[in-house]
Amino acid sequence: MGEMHWLNKEGVPHDFFPQLKGYVLLSEKTAEALLAGAPKTLDQVFAAAKASKPQAFALSATARIHTVANTTVIESPNIVAELKGSDATLRDQYVVYTAHVDHLGICPAVEGDNVCHGALDNASGTASLLEIVRAYASLPKPPRRSVLFVFVTGEEMGLLGSDYFAHYPTVPLKSIVANVNIDGAPGVYFPMKDVVVLGSEHSTMSNEVNSAAKALGYDLSPDPMPEEVLFIRSDQYSFVLQGVPAVDVTDGVKSTDPKVNGLDVVKKWLVTRYHTPLDNMDQPIDFDSAAKGSVMNFLVGYEVAQRNNVPEWNQGDFFGSTFGPRHNATGE
Ligand SMILES: [Zn+2]
């Protein structure tokens, strides 16, 4: 598949390091051969890596690494819509919703189908966001702050569309007060009783999240799979990297149907359908539950757009301390 990068205004690929003159992926067997006669065995190397111990030593083998690169420029747009806020002062501040429109395209075949349709990941998210746009557009009065609805491209290739947008936003970066990302419409798998909100523990957006969940009668559950580090794996992270507080409302672990173990359903989906042709329209989809999950996302953004105070990173938060200062910078 090669790799994809977005190009900056000078045509230079972002997040590409020409200092790395060559890199290779080796099979275990070839790696063992390369390490023959070295101070450490491959097992010791992996053990040290697992223990986060830096390691560098000379090999007795030598290798010539020779890189041939072919590049092609392709275009894939982000799609942005804006709803002007109703408050003369606050309308210059923006809540940004995102959902990614891309998926993998042609992928390894399952049951004779080699198209990764991406029905739940992320056609459900974009469909949900379209309905949220419709809801905002039909309000008798827009919220106080303005709202941007950004359908981003290239998420699966490394959050490319959202990262580009966060570097070259259509409004000043410092005027973006929050991001609400939808990667998979929450609620699609089963009648959802709770939500897991990635990012909520890092900023005061927990206030908006708590209030929206309360209005809808959702319980809030902690992330059941922290080892998956989902907070940094979808488009919200592009905003976090530029210092913008963000949340991603994801599926809960409890069902209103006592016979259903929500977490089991989600985990089973991840190992059987995620990023395969089976993420298609033939799978069970709970549209009623997803509609309610969409209201949750509507409300979270709406509350941010209405409140007097803009979201702030929590005191001492890792993401806030590390990236927060970029929010007020002028950007590229
Ligand atoms: Zn996705």
mmCIF file of C-alpha atoms and ligand atoms in Angstrom, residues 100 102-103 120-122 155-156 182-184 233-235 274-275, ligand 1:
data_model
loop_
_atom_site.group_PDB
_atom_site.id
_atom_site.type_symbol
_atom_site.label_atom_id
_atom_site.label_comp_id
_atom_site.label_asym_id
_atom_site.label_seq_id
_atom_site.Cartn_x
_atom_site.Cartn_y
_atom_site.Cartn_z
ATOM 1 C CA HIS A 100 -13.962 10.403 8.452
ATOM 2 C CA ASP A 102 -12.606 7.193 3.815
ATOM 3 C CA HIS A 103 -11.954 3.516 4.291
ATOM 4 C CA LEU A 120 -19.909 1.029 10.609
ATOM 5 C CA ASP A 121 -16.360 2.377 10.288
ATOM 6 C CA ASN A 122 -17.191 4.995 9.244
ATOM 7 C CA GLU A 155 -8.158 8.820 8.499
ATOM 8 C CA GLU A 156 -7.197 5.224 7.818
ATOM 9 C CA ILE A 182 -17.409 10.488 15.499
ATOM 10 C CA ASP A 183 -15.588 7.325 14.460
ATOM 11 C CA GLY A 184 -18.369 4.770 14.352
ATOM 12 C CA ARG A 233 -6.091 6.651 17.182
ATOM 13 C CA SER A 234 -8.780 8.695 15.511
ATOM 14 C CA ASP A 235 -9.278 12.213 14.191
ATOM 15 C CA TYR A 274 -13.248 -4.561 11.906
ATOM 16 C CA HIS A 275 -11.308 -3.522 8.779
HETATM 17 ZN ZN ZN B 1 -12.648 4.748 11.652
#
